Coordinates of C-alpha atoms and ligand atoms in Angstrom, one line a residue:
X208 CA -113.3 31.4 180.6
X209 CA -116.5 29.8 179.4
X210 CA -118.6 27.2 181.0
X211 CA -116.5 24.6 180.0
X212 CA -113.6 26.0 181.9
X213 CA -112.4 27.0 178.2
X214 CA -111.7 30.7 176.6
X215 CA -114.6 31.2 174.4
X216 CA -113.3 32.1 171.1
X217 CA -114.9 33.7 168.3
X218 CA -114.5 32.7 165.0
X219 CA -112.6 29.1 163.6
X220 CA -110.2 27.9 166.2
X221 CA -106.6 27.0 164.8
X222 CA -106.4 23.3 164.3
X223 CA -103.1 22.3 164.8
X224 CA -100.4 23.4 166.8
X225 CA -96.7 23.0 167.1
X226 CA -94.1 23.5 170.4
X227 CA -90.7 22.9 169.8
X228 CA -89.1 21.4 172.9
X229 CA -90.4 19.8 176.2
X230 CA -88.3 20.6 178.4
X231 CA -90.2 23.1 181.3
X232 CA -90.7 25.8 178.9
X233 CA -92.8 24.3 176.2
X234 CA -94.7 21.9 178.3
X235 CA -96.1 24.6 180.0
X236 CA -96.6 26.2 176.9
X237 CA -98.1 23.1 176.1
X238 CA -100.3 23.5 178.9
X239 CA -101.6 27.0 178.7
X240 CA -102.4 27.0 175.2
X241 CA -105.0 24.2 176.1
X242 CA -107.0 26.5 179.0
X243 CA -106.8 29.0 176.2
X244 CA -107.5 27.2 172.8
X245 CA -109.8 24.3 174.2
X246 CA -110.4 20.6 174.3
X247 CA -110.3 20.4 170.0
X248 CA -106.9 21.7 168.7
X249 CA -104.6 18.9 168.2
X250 CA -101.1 20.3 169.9
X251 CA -97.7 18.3 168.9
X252 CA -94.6 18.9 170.8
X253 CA -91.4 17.4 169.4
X254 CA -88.2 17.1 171.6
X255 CA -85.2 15.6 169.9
X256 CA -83.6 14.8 173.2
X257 CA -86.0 13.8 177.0
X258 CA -88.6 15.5 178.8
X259 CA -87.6 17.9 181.3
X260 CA -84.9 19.7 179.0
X261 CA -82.6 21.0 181.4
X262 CA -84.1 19.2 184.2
X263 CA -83.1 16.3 184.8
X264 CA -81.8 13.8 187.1
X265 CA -79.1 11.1 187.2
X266 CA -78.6 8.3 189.4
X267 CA -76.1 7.5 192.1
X268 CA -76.5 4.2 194.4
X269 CA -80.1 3.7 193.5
X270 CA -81.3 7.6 193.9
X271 CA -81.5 10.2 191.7
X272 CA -80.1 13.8 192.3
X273 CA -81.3 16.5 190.3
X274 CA -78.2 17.5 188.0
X275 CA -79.8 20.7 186.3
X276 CA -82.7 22.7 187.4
X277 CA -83.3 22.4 191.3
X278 CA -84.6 24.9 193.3
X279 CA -88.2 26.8 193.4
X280 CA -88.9 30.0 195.2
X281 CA -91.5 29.8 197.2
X282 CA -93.2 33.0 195.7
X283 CA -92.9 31.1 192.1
X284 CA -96.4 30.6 191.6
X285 CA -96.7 28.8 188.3
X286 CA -94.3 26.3 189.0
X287 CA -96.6 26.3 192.2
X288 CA -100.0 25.7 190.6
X289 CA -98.4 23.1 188.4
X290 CA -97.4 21.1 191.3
X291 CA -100.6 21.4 193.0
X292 CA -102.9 21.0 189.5
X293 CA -100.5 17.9 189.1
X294 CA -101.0 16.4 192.3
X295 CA -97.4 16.1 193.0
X296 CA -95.6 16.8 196.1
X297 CA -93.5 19.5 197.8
X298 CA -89.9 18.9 198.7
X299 CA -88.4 21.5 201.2
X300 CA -84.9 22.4 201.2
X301 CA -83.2 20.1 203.8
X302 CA -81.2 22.6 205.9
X303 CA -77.6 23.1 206.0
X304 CA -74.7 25.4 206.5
X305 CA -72.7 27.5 204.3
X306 CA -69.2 28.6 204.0
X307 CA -67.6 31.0 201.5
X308 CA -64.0 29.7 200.3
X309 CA -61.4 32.3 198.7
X310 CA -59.0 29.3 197.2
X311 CA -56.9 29.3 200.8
X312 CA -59.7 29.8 204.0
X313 CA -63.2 30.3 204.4
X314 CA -63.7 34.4 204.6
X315 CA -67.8 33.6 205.9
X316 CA -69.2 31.1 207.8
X317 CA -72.6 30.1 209.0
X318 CA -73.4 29.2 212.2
X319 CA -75.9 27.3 214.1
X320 CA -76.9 30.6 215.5
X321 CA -79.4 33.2 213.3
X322 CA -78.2 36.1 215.9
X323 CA -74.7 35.7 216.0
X324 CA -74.7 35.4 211.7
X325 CA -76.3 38.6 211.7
X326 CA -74.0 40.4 214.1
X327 CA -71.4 39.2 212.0
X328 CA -72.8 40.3 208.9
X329 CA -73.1 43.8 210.4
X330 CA -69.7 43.8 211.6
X331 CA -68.1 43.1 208.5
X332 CA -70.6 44.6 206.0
X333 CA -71.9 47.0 207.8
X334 CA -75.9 48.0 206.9
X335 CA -75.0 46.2 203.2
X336 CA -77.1 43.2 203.6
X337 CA -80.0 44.8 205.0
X338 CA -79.9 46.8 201.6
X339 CA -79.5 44.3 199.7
X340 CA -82.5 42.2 200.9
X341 CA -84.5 45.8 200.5
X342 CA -83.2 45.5 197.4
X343 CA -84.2 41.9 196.3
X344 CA -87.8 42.2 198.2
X345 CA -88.7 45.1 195.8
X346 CA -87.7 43.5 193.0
X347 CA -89.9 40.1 193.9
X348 CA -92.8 42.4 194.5
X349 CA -92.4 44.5 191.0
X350 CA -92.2 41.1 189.7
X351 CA -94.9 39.1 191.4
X352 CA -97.5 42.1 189.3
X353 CA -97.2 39.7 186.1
X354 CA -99.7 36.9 188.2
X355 CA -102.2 39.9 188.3
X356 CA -101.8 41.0 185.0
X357 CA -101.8 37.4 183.3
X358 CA -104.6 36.1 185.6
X359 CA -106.1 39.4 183.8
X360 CA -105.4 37.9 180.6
X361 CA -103.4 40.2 179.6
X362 CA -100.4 39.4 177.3
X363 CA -96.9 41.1 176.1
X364 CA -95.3 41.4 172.3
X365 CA -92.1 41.6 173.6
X366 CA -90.0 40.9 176.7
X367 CA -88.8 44.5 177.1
X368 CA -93.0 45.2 176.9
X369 CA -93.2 42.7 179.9
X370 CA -91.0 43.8 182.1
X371 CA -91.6 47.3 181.7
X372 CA -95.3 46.9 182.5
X373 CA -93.8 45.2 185.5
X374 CA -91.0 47.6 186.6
X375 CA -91.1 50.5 184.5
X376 CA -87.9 51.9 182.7
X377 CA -86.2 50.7 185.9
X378 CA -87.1 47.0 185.6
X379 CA -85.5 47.7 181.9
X380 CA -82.4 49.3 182.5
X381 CA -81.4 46.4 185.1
X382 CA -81.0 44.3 181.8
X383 CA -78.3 46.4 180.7
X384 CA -76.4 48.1 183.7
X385 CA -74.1 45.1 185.8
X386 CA -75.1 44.4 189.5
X387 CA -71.8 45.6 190.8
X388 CA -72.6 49.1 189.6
X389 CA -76.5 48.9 190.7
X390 CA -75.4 47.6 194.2
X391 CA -73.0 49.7 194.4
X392 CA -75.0 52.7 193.6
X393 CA -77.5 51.2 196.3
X394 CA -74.9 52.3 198.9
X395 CA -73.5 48.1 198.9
X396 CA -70.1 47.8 199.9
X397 CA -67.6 46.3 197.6
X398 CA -66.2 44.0 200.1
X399 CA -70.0 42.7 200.6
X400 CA -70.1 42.4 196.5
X401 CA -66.9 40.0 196.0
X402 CA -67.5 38.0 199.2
X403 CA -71.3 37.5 199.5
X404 CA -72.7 38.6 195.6
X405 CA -69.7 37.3 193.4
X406 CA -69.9 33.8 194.9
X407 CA -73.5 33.9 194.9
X408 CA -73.2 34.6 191.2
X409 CA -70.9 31.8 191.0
X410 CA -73.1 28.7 192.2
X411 CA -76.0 30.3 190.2
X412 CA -74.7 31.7 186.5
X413 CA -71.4 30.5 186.7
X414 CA -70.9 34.3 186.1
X415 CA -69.4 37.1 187.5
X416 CA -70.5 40.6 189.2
X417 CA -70.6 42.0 186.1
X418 CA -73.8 40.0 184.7
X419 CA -77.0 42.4 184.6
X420 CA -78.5 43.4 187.5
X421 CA -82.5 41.7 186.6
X422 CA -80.5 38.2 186.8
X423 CA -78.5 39.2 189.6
X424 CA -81.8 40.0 191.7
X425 CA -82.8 36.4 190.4
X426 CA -80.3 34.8 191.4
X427 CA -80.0 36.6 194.9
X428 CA -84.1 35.7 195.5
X429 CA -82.5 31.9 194.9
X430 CA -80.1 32.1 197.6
X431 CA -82.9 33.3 199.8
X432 CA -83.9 30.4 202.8
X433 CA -87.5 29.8 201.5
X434 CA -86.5 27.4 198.6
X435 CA -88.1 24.0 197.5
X436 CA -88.3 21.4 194.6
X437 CA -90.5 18.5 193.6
X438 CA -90.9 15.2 195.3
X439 CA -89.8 13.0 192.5
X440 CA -87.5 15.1 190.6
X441 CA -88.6 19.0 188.7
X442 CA -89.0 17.1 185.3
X443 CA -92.0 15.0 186.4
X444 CA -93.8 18.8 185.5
X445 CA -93.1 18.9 182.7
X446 CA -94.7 15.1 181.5
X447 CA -97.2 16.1 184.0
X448 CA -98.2 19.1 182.1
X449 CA -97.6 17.0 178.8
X450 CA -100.5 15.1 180.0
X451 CA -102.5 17.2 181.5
X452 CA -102.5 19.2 178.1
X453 CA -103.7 15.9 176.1
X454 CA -100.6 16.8 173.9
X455 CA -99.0 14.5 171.4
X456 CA -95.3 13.8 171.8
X457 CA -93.2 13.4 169.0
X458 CA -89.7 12.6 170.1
X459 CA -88.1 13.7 167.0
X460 CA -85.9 16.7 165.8
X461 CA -87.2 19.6 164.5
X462 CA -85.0 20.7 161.4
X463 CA -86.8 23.4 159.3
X464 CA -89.5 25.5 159.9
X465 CA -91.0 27.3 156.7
X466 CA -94.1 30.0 156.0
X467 CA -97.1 28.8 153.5
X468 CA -99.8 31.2 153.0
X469 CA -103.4 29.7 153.5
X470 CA -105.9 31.9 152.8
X471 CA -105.6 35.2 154.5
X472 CA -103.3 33.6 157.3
X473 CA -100.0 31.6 157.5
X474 CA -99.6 28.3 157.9
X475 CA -96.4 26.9 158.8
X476 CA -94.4 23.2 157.5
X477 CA -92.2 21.6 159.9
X478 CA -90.0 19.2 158.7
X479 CA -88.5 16.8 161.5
X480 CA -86.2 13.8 161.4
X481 CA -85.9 10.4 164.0
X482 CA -82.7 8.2 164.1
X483 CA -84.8 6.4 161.4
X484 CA -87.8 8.4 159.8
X485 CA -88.0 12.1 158.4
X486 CA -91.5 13.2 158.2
X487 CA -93.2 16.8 157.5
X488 CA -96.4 18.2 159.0
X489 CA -98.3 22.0 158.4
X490 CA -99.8 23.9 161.7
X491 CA -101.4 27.0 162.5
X492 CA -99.4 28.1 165.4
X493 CA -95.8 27.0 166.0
X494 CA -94.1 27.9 169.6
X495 CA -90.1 27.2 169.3
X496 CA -89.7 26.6 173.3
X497 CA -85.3 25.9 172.9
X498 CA -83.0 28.3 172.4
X499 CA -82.1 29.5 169.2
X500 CA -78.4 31.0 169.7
X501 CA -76.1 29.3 166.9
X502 CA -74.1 27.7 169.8
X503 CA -76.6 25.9 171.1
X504 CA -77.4 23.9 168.6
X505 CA -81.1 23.1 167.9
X506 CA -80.5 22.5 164.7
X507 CA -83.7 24.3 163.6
X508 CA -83.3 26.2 160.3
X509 CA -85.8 28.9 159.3
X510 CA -86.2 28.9 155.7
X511 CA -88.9 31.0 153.1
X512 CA -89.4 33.6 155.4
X513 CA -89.4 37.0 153.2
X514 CA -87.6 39.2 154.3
X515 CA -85.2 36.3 156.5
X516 CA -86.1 36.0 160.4
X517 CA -83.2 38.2 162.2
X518 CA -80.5 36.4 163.8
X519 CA -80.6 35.6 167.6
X520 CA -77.6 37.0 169.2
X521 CA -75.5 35.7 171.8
X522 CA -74.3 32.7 173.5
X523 CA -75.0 30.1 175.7
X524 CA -72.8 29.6 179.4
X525 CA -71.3 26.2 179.7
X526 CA -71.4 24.9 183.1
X527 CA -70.0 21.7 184.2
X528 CA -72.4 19.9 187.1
X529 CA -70.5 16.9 188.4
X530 CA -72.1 14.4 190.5
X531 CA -69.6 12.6 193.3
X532 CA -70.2 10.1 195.5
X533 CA -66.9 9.7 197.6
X534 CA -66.1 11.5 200.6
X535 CA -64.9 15.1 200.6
X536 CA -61.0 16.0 201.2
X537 CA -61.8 18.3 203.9
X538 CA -58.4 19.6 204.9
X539 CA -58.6 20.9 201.8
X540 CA -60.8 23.6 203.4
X541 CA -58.2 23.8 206.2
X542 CA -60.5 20.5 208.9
X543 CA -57.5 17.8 209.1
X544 CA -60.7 16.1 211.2
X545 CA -63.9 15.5 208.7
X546 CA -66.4 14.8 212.0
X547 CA -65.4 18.6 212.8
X548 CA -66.4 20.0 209.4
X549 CA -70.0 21.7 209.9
X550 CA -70.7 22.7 206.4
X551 CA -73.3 21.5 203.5
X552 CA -72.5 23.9 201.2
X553 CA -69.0 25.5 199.7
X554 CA -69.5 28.7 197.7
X555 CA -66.1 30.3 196.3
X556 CA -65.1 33.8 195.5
X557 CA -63.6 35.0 191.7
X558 CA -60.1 33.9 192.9
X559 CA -57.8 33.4 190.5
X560 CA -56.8 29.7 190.2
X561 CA -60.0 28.3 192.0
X562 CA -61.3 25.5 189.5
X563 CA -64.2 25.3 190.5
X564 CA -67.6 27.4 191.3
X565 CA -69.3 25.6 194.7
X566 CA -69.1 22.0 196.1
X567 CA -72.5 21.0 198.2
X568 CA -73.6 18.0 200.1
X569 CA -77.2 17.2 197.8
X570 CA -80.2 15.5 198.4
X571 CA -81.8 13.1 196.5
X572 CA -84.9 13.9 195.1
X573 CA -87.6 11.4 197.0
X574 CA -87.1 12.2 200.7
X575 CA -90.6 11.5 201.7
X576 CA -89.1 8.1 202.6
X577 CA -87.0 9.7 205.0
X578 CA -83.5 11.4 204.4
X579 CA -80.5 12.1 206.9
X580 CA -77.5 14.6 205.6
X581 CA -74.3 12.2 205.3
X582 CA -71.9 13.7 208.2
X583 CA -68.2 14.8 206.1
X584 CA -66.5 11.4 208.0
X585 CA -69.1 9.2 205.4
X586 CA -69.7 9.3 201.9
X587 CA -71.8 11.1 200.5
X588 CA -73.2 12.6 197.3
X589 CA -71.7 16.0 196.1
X590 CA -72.6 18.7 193.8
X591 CA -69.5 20.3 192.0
X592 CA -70.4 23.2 189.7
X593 CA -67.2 24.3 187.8
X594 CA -66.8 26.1 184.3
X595 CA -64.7 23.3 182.6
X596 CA -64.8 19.5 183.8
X597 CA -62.8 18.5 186.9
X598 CA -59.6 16.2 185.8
X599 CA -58.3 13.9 188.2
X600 CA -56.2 16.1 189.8
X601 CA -58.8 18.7 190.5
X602 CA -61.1 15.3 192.1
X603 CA -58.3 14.6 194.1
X604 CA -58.1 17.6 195.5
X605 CA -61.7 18.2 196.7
X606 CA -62.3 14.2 197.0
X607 CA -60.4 12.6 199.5
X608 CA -61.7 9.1 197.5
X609 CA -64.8 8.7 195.2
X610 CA -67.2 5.9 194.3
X611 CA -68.4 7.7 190.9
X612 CA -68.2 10.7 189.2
X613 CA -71.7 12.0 187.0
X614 CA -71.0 14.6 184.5
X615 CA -73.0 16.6 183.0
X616 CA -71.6 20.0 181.1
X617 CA -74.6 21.5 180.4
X618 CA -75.3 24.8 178.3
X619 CA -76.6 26.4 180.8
X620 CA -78.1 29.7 180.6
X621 CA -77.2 32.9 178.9
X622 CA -73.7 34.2 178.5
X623 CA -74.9 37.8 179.7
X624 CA -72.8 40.0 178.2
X625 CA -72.3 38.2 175.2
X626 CA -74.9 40.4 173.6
X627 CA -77.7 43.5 174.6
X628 CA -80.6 42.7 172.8
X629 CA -83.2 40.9 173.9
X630 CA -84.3 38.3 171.6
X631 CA -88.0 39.1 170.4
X632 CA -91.0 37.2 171.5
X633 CA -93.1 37.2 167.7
X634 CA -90.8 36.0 165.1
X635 CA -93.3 36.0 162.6
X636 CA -97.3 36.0 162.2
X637 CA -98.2 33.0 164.4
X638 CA -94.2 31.9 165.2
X639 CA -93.8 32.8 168.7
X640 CA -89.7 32.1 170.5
X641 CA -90.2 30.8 174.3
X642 CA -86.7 31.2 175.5
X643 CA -85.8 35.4 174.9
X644 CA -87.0 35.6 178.4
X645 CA -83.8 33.7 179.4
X646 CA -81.5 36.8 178.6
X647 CA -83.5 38.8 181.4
X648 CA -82.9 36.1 184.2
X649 CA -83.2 31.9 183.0
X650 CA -85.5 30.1 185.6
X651 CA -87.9 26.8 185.4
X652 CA -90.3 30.0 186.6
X653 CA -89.0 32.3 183.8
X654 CA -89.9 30.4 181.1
X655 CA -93.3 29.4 182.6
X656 CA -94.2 33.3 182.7
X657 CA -92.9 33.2 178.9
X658 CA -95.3 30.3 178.5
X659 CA -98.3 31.8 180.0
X660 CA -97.5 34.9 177.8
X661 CA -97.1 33.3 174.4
X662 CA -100.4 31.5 175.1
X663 CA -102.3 34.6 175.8
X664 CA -100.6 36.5 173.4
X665 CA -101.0 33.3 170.9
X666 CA -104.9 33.8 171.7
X667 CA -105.5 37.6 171.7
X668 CA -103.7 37.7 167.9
X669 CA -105.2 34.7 166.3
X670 CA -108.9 36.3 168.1
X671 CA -108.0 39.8 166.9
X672 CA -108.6 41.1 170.9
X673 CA -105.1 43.5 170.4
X674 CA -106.7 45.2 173.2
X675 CA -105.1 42.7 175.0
X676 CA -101.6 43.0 174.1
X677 CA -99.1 45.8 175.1
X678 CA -101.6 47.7 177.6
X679 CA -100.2 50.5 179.4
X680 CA -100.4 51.4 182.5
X681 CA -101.6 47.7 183.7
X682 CA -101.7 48.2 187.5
X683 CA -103.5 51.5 187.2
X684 CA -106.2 49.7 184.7
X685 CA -106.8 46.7 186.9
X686 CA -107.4 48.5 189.8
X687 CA -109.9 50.2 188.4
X688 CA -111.7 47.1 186.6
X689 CA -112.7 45.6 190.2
Ligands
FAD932 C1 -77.1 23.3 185.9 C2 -78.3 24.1 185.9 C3 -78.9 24.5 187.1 C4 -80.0 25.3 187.1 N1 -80.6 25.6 188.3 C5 -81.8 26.2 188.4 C6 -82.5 26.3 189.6 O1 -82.1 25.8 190.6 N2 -83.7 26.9 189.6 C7 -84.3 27.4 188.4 O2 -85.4 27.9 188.5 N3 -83.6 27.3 187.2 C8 -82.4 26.7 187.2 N4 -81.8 26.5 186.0 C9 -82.4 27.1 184.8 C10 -83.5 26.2 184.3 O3 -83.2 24.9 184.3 C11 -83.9 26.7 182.9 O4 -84.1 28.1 182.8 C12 -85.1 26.0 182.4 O5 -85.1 24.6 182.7 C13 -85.2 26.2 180.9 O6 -86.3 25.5 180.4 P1 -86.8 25.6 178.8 O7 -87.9 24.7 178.7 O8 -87.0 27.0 178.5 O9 -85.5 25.1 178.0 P2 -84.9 23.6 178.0 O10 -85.1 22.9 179.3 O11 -83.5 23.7 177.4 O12 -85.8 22.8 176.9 C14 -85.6 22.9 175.5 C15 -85.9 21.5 174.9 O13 -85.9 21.6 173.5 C16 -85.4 20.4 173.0 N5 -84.9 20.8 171.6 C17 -83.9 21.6 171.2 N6 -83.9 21.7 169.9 C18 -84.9 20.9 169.4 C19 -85.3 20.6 168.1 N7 -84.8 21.1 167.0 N8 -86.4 19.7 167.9 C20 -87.0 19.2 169.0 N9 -86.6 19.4 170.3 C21 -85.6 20.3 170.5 C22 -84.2 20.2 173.9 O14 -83.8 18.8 173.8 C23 -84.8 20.5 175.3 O15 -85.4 19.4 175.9 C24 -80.6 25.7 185.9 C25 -80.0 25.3 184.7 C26 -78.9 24.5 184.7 C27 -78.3 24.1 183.4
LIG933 C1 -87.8 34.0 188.7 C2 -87.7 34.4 190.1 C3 -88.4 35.7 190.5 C4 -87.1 33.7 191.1 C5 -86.3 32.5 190.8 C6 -85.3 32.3 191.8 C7 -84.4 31.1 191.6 C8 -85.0 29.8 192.0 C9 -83.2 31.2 191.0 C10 -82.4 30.0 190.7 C11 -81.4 30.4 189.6 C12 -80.5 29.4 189.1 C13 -80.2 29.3 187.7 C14 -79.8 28.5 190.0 C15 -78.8 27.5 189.6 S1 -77.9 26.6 190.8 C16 -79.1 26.1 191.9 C17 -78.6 25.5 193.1 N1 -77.8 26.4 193.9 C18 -77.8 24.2 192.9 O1 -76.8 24.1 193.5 O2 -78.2 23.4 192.1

């Protein structure tokens, strides 16, 4: 960075540029491209729907819940800086207990005491979970390399680059081979995979044992205890970062995208359409931050491109989040007396007939002014995730009565499985895709390492430094440049 806190770039900066979506991933995008680009390229980011993407919030009783995105690792250091660069606040995970339900009894369930859980554990699992958190740490330290190598500037031209500078062919291979067979390998019991993974699976992905094993390590590091979320709701990020970025919002959709040549470079025309205007406007750089499976419906055609841009593969994983307020039926779960139920949180195992994923007591999302967990004998707000939307019968059964019902069926994340590839990263000169990184693990912290990456990698091709892109052997080199 120069003196101005600014990359120094030789040669004419690109004057306009273009993100497609505001939801986390292109606000950060946003973001980054403004450390890397400097205070004189205009950027534009369109969003055809609100801020925050899939993270959002919806109101019950005068607070607001957080009905997509909600958790942060506490080694997520992006989402971290933003936080702290935006002067918002931290919200910690308010404790509770946990209980796994197999569609007749709980199998597993948490008590007050850390000692007793863990003799439990060992009893019925043996030495399984111990390997398992071996397993996870490793992984979260592999991972936690891309904050050295980005704060290096360096940058990656594809997601299967990125992740095997990270991890090697090993880091690869986990986004092909299941977790069953990689835990299993590992020495993990299989009663330990359907009664602690599978259900962990379930209130993550919606998905079973047999998703890849790089999103199964992501979503085991977010059942770890050391979670937290933003004061305020995770979406005030990402209009923080719109700010912060001095970026110009244009809440419109995006419908075509086409190549011009200009010069010796590209430029590119994006045509987008309001409820009441179409308009059309050429940029330099264009970052499509949504994901472009068919199913998901951006409604973003690609058209000029010679030869045609390659189909993205796969589909999209509905979940169903449904917000309750009502008080929970709990001799459903076998308690005929509510005051005796202990638990916050319901995760399920892949039973057949169980409608729904997990059931948790939530919190709203300002707790600064003080918040107390509703005890099971008052109502409360609940968190139902479930793969199609609850009817009346299914409320009935986990509600005892309800106030409201929130739903929100969101396409969620990947469908792993539903394809191998991974979507690239460059669709074309200076046309970058945000959201391929979802097909390795989806994550608010995900796609703000894809953001951080596009940036750099946005700035190292339009500055011809190619040095910069692709390096081998990263940890090795950096080592030896201090
Ligand atoms: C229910 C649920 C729970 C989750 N829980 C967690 C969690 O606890 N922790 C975690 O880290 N992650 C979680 N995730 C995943 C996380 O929310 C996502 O990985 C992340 O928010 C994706 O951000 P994004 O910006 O890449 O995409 P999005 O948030 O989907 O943003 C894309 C934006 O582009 C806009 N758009 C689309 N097409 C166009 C167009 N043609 N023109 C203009 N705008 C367009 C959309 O309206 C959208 O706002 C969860 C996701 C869901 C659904
Ligand atoms: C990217 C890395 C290394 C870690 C991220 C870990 C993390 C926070 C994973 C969360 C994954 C996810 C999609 C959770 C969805 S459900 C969240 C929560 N249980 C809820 O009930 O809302």
């Amino acid at each position: 960075l120069g003196d101005s806190g600014f990359a120094q770039l030789d040669g004419a900066p690109p004057s306009k540029i273009a993100i497609v979506g505001a939801g986390i991933g292109g606000t950060a995008t946003a973001h980054f491209l403004r450390q890397h680009f400097g205070p004189e390229v205009h950027i534009d980011v369109f969003e055809k729907g609100t801020v925050g993407g899939r993270l959002a919030t919806v109101t019950v009783n005068h607070q607001d819940y957080e009905s997509g995105g909600s958790i942060i690792h506490s080694l997520n250091l992006h989402m971290q800086d933003f936080v702290k660069q935006l002067g918002l606040k931290y919200r910690k995970n308010v404790a509770g207990k946990t209980a796994v339900f197999n569609g007749e009894e709980f199998i597993l369930e948490e008590t007050d005491w850390y000692l007793l859980d863990l003799f439990r554990l060992w009893w019925r699992y043996g030495i399984s979970f111990i390997r398992l958190q071996m397993w996870v740490e490793e992984i979260m330290e592999k991972f936690m390399r891309i904050y050295k190598y980005q704060g290096h500037g360096y940058a990656f031209s594809s997601v299967e680059e990125l992740l095997h500078s990270l991890g090697g062919s090993g880091f690869l291979n986990m986004t092909h081979r299941s977790l069953s067979e990689s835990l299993l390998e590992l020495g993990v019991s299989q009663r330990f995979i359907d009664e602690v993974i599978a259900p962990v699976m379930r209130v993550n992905y919606g998905q079973n044992i047999s998703i890849p094993a790089f999103v199964g390590a992501v979503s085991l590091a977010g059942a770890q205890a050391n979670l937290w979320a933003v004061e305020g709701g995770n979406k005030l990020v990402c209009s923080g970062l719109l700010k912060l970025a001095k970026a110009n919002l244009i809440q419109a959709q995006v419908t075509t995208i086409s190549p011009h040549a200009a010069g010796e470079s590209t430029q590119y025309q994006l045509n987008y359409a309001t409820l009441t205007e179409k308009g059309s406007e050429f940029y330099d750089i264009v970052v499509v931050a949504t994901p472009l499976q068919s199913s998901v419906g951006s409604g973003i055609s690609f058209q000029g491109f010679e030869p045609q841009l390659p189909d993205i593969a796969g589909s999209y994983h509905h979940t169903v989040a449904s917000i309750v307020h009502g008080y929970l039926n709990c001799s459903y779960f076998g308690f005929p007396d509510p005051k005796l139920f202990p638990f916050a949180s319901v995760l399920t195992t892949d039973s057949p007939g169980l409608f729904f994923n997990s059931a948790a007591s939530i919190c709203p999302v300002n707790i600064s002014t003080g918040f107390r967990r509703k005890q099971p004998q008052e109502a409360g707000v609940y968190k139902v995730f479930s793969p199609q939307p609850l009817d009346k019968p299914a409320l009935k059964t986990l509600f005892r009565s309800y106030y409201s019902v929130q739903v929100t069926d969101w396409q969620a994340y990947p469908h792993y499985g539903s394809t191998q590839d991974l979507p690239p990263v460059v669709l074309h000169d200076s046309l970058y895709y945000l959201n391929g990184i979802e097909w390795a693990g989806s994550a608010m912290e995900m796609s703000s390492v894809a953001a951080k990456n596009i940036a750099l990698l946005a700035y190292h091709r339009w500055s011809r430094q190619l040095e910069m892109v692709d390096q081998k052997d990263l940890m090795h080199k950096i080592k030896t440049e201090l």
